[in-house]
Coordinates of C-alpha atoms and ligand atoms in Angstrom, one line a residue:
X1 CA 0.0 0.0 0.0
X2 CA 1.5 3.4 -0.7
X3 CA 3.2 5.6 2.1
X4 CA 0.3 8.1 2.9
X5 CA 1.4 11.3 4.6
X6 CA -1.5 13.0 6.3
X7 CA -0.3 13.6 9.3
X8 CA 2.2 15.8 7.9
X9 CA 2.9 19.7 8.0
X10 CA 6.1 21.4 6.5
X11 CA 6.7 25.0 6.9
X12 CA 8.5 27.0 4.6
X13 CA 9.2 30.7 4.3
X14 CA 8.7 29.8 0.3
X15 CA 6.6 27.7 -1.5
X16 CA 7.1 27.2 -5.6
X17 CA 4.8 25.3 -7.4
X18 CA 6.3 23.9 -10.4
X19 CA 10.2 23.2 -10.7
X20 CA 10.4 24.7 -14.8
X21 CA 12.8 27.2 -15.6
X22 CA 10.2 29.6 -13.7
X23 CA 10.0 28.2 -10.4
X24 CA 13.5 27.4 -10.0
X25 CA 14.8 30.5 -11.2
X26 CA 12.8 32.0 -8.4
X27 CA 14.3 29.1 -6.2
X28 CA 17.5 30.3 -6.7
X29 CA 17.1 34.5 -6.0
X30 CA 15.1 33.2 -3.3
X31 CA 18.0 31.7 -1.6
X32 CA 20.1 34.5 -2.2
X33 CA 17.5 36.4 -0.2
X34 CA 18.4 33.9 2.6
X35 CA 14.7 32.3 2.5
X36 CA 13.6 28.5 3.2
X37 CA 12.6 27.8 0.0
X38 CA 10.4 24.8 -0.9
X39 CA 9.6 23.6 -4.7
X40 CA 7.0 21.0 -5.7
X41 CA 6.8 19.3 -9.1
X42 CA 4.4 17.4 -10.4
X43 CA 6.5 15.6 -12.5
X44 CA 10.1 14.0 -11.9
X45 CA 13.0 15.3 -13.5
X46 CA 14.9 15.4 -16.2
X47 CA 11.0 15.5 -17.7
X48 CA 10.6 17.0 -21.2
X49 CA 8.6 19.9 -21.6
X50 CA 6.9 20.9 -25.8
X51 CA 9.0 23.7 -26.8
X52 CA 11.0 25.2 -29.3
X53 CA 14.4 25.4 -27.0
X54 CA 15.6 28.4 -28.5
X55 CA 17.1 31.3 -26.0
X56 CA 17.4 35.0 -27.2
X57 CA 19.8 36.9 -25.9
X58 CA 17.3 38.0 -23.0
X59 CA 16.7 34.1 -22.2
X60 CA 20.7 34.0 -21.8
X61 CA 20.9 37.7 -19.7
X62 CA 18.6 35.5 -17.2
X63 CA 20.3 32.5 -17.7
X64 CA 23.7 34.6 -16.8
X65 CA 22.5 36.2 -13.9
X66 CA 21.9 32.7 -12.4
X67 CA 25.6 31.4 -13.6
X68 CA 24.2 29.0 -16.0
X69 CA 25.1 31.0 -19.9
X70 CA 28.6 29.4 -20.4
X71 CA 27.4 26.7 -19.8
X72 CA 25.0 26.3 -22.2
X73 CA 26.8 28.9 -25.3
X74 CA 29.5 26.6 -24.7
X75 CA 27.7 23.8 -26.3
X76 CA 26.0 26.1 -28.8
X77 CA 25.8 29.4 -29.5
X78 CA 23.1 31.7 -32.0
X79 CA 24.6 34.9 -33.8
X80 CA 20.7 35.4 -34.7
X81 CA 17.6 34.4 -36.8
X82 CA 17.5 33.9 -40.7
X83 CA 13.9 34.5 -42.1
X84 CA 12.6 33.1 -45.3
X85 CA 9.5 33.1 -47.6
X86 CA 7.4 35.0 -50.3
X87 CA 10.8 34.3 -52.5
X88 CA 13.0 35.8 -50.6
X89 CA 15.6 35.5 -47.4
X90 CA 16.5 38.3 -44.8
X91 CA 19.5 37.8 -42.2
X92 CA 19.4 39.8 -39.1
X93 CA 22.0 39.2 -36.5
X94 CA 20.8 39.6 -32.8
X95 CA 20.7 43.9 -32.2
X96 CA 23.8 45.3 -30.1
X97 CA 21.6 45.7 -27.1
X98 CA 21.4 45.6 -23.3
X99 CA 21.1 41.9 -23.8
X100 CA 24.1 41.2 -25.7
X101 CA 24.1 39.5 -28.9
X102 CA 24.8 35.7 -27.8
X103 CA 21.8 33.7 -28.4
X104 CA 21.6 30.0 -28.1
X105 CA 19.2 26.5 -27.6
X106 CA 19.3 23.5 -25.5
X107 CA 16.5 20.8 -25.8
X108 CA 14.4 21.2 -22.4
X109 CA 14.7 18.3 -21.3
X110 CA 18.1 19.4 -20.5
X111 CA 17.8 22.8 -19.8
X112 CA 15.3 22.5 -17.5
X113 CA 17.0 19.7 -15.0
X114 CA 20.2 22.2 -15.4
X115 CA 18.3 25.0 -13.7
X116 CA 16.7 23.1 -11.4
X117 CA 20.1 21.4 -10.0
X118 CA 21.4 25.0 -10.1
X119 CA 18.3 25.7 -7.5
X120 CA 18.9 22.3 -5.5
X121 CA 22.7 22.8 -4.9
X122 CA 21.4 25.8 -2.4
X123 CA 21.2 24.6 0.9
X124 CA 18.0 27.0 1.1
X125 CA 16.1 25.3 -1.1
X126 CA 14.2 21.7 -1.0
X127 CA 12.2 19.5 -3.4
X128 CA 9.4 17.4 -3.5
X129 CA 9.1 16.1 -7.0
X130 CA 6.7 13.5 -8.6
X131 CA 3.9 15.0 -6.3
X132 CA 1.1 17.1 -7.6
X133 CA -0.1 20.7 -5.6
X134 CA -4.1 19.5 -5.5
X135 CA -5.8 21.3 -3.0
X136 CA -5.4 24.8 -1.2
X137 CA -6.9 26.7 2.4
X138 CA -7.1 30.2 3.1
X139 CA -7.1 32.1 6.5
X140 CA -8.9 34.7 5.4
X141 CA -7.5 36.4 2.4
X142 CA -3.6 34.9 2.7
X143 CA -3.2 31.1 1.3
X144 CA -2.2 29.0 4.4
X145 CA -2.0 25.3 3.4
X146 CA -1.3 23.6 0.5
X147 CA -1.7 20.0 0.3
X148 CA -0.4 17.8 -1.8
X149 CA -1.6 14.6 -3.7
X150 CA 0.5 12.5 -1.2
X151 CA -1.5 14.1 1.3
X152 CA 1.7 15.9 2.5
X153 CA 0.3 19.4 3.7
X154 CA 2.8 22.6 3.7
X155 CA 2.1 25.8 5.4
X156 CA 3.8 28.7 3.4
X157 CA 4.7 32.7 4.5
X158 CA 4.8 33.2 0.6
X159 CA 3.2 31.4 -2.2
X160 CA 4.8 31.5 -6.2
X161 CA 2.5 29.2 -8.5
X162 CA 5.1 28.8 -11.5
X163 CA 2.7 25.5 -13.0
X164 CA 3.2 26.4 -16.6
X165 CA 0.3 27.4 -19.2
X166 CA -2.9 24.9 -18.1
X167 CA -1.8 25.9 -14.9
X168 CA -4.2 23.8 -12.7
X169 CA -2.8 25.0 -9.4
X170 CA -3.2 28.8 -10.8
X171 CA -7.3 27.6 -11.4
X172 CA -8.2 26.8 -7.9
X173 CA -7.0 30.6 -7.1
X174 CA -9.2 31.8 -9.7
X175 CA -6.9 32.1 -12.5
X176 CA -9.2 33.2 -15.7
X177 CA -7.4 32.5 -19.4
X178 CA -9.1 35.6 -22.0
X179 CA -9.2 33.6 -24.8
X180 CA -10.9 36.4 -27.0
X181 CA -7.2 37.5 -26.8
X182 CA -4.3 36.2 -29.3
X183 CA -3.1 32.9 -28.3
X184 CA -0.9 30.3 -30.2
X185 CA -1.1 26.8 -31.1
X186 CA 1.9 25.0 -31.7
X187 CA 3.8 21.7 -32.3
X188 CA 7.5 20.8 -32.3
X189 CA 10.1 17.9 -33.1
X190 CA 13.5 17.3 -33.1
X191 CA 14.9 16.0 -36.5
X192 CA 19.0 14.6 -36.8
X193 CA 20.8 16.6 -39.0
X194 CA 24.4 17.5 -39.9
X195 CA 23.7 21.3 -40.2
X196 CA 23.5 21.0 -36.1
X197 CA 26.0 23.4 -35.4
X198 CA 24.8 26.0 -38.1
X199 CA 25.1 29.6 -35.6
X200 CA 21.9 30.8 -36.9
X201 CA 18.4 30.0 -35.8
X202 CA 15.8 30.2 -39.0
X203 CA 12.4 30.9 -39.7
X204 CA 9.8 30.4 -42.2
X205 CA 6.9 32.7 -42.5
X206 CA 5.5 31.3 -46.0
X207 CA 3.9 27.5 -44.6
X208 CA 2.2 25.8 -47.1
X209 CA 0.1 22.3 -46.6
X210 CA 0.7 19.3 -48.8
X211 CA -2.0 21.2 -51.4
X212 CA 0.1 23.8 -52.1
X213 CA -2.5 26.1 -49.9
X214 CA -0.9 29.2 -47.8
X215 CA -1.8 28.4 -44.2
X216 CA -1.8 30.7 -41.2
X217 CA 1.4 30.2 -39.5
X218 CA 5.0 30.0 -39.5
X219 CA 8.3 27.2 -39.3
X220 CA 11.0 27.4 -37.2
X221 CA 14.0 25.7 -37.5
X222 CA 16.5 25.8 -34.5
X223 CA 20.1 23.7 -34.7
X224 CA 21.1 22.1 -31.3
X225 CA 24.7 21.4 -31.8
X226 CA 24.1 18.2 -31.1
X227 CA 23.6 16.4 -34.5
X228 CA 19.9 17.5 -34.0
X229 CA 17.6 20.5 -34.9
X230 CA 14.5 21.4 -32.9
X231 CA 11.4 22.0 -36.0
X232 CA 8.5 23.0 -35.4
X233 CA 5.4 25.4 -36.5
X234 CA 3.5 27.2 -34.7
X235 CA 0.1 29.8 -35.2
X236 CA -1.9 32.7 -34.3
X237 CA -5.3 31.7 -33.4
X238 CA -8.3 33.8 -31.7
X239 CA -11.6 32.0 -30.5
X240 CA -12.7 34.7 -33.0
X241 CA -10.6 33.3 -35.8
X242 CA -9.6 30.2 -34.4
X243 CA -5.9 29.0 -37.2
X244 CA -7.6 25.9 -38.7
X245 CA -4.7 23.7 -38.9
X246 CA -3.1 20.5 -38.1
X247 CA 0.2 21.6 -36.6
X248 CA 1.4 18.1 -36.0
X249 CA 0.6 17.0 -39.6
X250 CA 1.6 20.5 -41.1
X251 CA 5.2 20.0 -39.1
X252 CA 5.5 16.8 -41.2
X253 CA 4.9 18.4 -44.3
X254 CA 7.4 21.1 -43.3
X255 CA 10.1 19.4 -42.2
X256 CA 9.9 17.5 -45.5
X257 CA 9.7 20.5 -47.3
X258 CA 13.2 21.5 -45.5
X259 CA 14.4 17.7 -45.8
X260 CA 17.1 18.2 -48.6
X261 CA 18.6 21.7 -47.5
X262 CA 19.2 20.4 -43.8
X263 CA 19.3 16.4 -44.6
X264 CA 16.9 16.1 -42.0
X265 CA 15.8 12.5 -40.2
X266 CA 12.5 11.3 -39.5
X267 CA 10.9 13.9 -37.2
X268 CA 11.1 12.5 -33.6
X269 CA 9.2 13.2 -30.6
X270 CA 6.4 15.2 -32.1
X271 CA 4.7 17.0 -29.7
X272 CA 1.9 20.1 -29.5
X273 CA 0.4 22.9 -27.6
X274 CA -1.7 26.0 -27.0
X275 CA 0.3 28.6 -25.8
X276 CA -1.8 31.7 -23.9
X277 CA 0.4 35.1 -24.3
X278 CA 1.0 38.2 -23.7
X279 CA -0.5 38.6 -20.3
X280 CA -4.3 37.5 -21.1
X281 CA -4.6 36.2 -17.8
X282 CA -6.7 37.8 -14.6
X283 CA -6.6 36.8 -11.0
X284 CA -2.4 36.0 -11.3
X285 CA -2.4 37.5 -7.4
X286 CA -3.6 37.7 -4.0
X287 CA -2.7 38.7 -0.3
X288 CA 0.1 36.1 -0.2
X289 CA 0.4 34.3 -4.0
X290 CA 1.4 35.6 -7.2
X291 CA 1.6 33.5 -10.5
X292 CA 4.9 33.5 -12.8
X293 CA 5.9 32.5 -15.8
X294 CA 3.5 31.0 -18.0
X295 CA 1.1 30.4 -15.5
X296 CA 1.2 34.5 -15.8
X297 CA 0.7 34.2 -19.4
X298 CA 4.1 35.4 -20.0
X299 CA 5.1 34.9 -23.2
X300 CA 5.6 37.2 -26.1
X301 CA 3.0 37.3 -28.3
X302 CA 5.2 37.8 -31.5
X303 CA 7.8 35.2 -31.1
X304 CA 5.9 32.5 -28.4
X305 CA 9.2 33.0 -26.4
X306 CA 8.6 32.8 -22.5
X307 CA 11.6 31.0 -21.1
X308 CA 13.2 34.6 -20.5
X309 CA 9.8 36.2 -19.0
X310 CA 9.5 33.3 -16.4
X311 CA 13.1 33.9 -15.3
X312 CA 12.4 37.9 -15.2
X313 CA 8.8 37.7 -13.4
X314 CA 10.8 34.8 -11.1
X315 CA 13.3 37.4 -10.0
X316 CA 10.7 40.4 -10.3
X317 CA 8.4 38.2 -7.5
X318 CA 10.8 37.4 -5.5
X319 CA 12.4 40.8 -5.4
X320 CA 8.7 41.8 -3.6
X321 CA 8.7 38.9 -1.1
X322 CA 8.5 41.1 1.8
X323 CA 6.8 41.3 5.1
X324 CA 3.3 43.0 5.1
X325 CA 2.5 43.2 1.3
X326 CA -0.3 42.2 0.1
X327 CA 0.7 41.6 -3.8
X328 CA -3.1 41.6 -4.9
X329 CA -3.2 44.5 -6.8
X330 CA 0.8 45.2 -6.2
X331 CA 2.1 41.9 -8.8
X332 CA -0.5 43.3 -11.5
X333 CA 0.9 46.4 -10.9
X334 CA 4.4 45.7 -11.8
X335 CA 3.8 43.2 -14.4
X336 CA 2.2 45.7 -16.3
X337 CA 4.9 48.5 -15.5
X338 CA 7.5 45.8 -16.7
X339 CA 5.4 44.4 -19.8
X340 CA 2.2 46.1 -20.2
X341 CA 3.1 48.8 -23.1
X342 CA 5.7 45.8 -25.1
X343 CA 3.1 42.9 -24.6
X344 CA -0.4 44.7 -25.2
X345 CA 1.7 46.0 -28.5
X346 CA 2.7 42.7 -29.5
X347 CA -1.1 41.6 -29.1
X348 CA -2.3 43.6 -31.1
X349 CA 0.3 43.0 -33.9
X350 CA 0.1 39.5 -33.3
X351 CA -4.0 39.9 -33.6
X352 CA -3.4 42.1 -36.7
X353 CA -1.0 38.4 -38.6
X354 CA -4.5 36.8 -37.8
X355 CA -5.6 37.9 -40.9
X356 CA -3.7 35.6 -43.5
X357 CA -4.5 38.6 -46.2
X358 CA -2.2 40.7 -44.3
X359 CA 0.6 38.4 -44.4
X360 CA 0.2 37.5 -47.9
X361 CA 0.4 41.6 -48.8
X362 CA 3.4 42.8 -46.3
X363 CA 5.4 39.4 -46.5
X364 CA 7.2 40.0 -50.3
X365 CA 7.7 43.0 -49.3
X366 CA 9.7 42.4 -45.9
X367 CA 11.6 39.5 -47.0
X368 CA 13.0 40.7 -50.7
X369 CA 15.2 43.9 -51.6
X370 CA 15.1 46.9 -51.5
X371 CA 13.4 47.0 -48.2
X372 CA 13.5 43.5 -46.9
X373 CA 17.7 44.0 -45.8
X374 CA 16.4 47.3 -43.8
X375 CA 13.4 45.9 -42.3
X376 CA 13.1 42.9 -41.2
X377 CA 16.3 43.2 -38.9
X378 CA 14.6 46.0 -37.4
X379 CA 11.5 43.8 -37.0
X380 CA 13.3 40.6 -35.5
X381 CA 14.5 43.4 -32.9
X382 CA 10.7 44.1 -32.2
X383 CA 9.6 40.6 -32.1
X384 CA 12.3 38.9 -29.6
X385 CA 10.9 42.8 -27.9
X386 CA 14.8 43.5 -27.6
X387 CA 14.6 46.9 -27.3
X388 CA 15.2 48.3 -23.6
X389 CA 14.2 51.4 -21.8
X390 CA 17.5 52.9 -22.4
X391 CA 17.4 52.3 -25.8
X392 CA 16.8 55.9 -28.0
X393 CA 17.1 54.8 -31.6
X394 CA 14.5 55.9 -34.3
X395 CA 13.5 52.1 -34.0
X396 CA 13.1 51.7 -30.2
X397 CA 11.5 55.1 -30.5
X398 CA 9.1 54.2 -33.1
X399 CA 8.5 51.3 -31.1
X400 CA 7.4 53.4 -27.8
X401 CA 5.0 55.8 -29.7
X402 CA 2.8 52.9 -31.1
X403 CA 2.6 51.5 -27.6
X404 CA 1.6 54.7 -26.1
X405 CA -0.9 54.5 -29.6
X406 CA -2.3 51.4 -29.0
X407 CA -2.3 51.8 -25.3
X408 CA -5.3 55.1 -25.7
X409 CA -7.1 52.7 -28.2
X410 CA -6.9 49.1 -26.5
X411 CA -6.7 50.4 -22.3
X412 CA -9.3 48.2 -21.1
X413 CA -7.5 45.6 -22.6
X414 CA -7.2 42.1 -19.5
X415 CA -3.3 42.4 -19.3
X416 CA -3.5 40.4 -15.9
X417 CA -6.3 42.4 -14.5
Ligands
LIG501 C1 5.4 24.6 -29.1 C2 6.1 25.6 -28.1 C3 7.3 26.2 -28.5 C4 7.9 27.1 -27.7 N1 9.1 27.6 -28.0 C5 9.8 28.5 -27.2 C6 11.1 28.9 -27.5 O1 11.7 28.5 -28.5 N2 11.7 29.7 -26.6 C7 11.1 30.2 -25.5 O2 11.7 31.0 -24.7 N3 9.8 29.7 -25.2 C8 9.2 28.9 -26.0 N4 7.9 28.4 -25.6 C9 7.3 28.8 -24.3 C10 8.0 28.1 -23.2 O3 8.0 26.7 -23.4 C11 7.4 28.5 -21.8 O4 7.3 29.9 -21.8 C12 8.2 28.0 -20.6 O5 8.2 26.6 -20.6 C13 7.7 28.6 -19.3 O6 8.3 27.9 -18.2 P1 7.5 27.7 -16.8 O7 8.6 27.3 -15.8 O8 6.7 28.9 -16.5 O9 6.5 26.5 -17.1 P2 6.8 25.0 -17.4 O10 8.1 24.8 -18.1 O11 5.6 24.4 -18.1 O12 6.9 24.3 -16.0 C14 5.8 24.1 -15.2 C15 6.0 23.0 -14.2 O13 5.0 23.0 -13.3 C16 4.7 21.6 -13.0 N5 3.3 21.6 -12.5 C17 2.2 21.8 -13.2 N6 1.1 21.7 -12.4 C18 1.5 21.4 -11.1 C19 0.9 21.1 -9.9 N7 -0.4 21.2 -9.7 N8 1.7 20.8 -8.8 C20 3.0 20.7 -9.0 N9 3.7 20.9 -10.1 C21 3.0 21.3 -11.2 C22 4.9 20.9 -14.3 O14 5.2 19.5 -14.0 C23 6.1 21.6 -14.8 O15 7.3 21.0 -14.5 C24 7.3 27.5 -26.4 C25 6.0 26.9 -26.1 C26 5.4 26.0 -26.9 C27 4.1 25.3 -26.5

């Protein structure tokens, strides 16, 4: 009969929900901060998580800041992002930004159990892995007890829900998904091929199905460096105008498509997703709790990156763990002064490549010469949203006056409300 634990009660100063690049990050700044820091997973790791492993330059700032980006640029490194389609192919190298121009990828299976032995090797820190979060109590507003499917119950000062996009845990605190907002759909697979080391990442934004029709989405195509590339494809879908495709059988039809340029294998592994974005998420706090990461909806809208936003809203969160705030309306706050302008822009673009017309019209254009070369570098900048504060280049500042734009037209907007 299996061990039951009811009896139980740990106390922590932290409890993390969800051991993903999220949760441990915060794991690891939270024991800098000297607190006892608990994480509980679900799942046991190394566990594979559907993604497409690539890391931007802001994924590897994060990465750096918990003494993990040698490690992985080591193995491989990404000078930036080739894009192709509509007859014609655009190179733009990652922007001399605040975030360097060193980008990289690392299957997550990998990835993943690297961060989280980063956040076990403090002695602050402790895991229970394997074990779902199910159930939670209150004492009045604060969350006091969270028990576990074991039956193990832990009583937290603090509570960080980093569960990752369905995130079940985030639901019994009232975490709503706005679906009417732009939201993806994805699916990825990793595919041998000798091009592995190839220091650019690449992306197709002309997908055709095995008819020869234009469908609403784009390919990706990101090397490893270890005799394997990561493919995928992904779309932008609405419940309005939800994509109609097959991403797992258009992903076949891709990576076939791509077969004799990169001498690709069989693709392995195939795996898909939905992929909430942007912040179109409510309820992501209370007295006590606030949701990270994709459990936040953290992910840029234009690019479906959020490795680098879980790791940023880890270290924002923890940054706030202090004794009598109440982070109900304080985490909304400061997701919003951190992302609100960059993400309800993105939105509203990514909303606007909805319309496959659109694409079909501004694509030639942005991908051939004369004005492919001078655009599209400035428009991978605004996609991987590598443009910071400091930043005062007719670009970023282009950039800043649409959001201010968009912001009077699209203010009642749910970014995390
Ligand atoms: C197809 C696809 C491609 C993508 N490509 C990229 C990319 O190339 N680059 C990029 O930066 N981002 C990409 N993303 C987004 C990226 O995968 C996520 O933003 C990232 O995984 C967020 O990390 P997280 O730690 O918040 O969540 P997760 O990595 O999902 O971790 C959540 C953890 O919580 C655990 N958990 C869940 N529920 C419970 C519970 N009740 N109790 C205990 N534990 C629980 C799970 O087991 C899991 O380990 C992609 C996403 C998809 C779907």
């Amino acid at each position: 009969m299996p061990e039951t634990h009811s009896e139980k009660l740990i106390h922590t100063e932290l409890l993390i929900i969800g051991g993903g690049p999220t949760g441990a990050t915060a794991a690891i700044h939270a024991a800098r901060r000297g607190l006892s820091t608990l994480i509980v997973d679900a799942q046991q790791f190394p566990r594979d998580k559907t993604c497409g492993d690539g890391l931007t330059p802001r994924a590897i700032t994060q990465l750096d800041r918990i003494g993990l980006a040698a490690t992985i640029t080591d193995r491989y490194l990404s000078h930036g992002l080739k894009l192709h389609g509509f007859g014609g192919s655009v190179t733009a190298p990652w922007p001399d930004s605040a975030f360097g121009t060193v980008g990289s990828a690392m299957p997550r299976v990998e990835l993943d159990a690297l961060i989280l032995d980063q956040a076990r090797r403090q002695p602050e820190v402790s895991l229970i892995d394997g074990v779902a979060a199910i159930a939670v109590e209150f004492d009045g507003a604060k969350v006091s007890v969270v028990t576990l499917a074991n039956g193990v119950r832990i009583k937290p000062t603090y509570l960080l829900v980093a569960d990752g996009v369905r995130s079940t845990f985030g639901k019994l605190l009232g975490r709503t998904w706005h679906k009417g907002e732009v939201y993806g759909i994805a699916a990825r697979s990793y595919c041998n091929t000798p091009r592995s080391t190839e220091p650019w990442i690449h992306s197709h934004l002309e997908l055709t199905d095995d008819t020869g029709t234009i469908q609403p989405g784009y390919g990706w195509i990101f090397p490893l460096g270890d005799g394997r590339a990561n493919v995928g494809c992904g779309a932008l879908s609405t419940d309005r105008r939800p994509a109609k495709i097959n991403t797992k059988k258009l992903l076949h039809f891709y990576a076939q498509q791509c077969r004799d340029e990169w001498d690709f294998g069989q693709p392995d592994n195939v795996a898909s997703a939905l992929l909430p974005m942007g912040g179109a998420v409510s309820n992501v706090a209370g007295a006590n709790w606030m949701l990270i990461g994709d459990a936040a909806a953290c992910v840029n809208p234009l690019n479906g990156e959020g490795i680098d936003y879980g790791m940023e809203t880890a270290e924002l969160a923890v940054s706030l763990l202090d004794e009598g705030k109440d982070f109900s309306l304080l985490w909304p706050f400061v997701l919003r002064e951190h992302y609100g302008q960059a993400f309800l822009l993105a939105r509203t673009a990514a909303r606007l490549l909805t319309y496959p017309q659109l694409l079909q019209k501004l694509g030639p254009i942005g991908l051939n010469k004369p004005l492919g070369p001078v655009l599209m570098p400035a428009a991978a900048r605004l996609m991987g949203n590598l443009v910071t504060e400091e930043d005062s280049d007719l670009v970023a500042r282009a950039w800043a006056m649409a959001g201010t734009v968009v912001g009077r037209f699209r203010g009642s907007s749910p970014l995390w409300s």
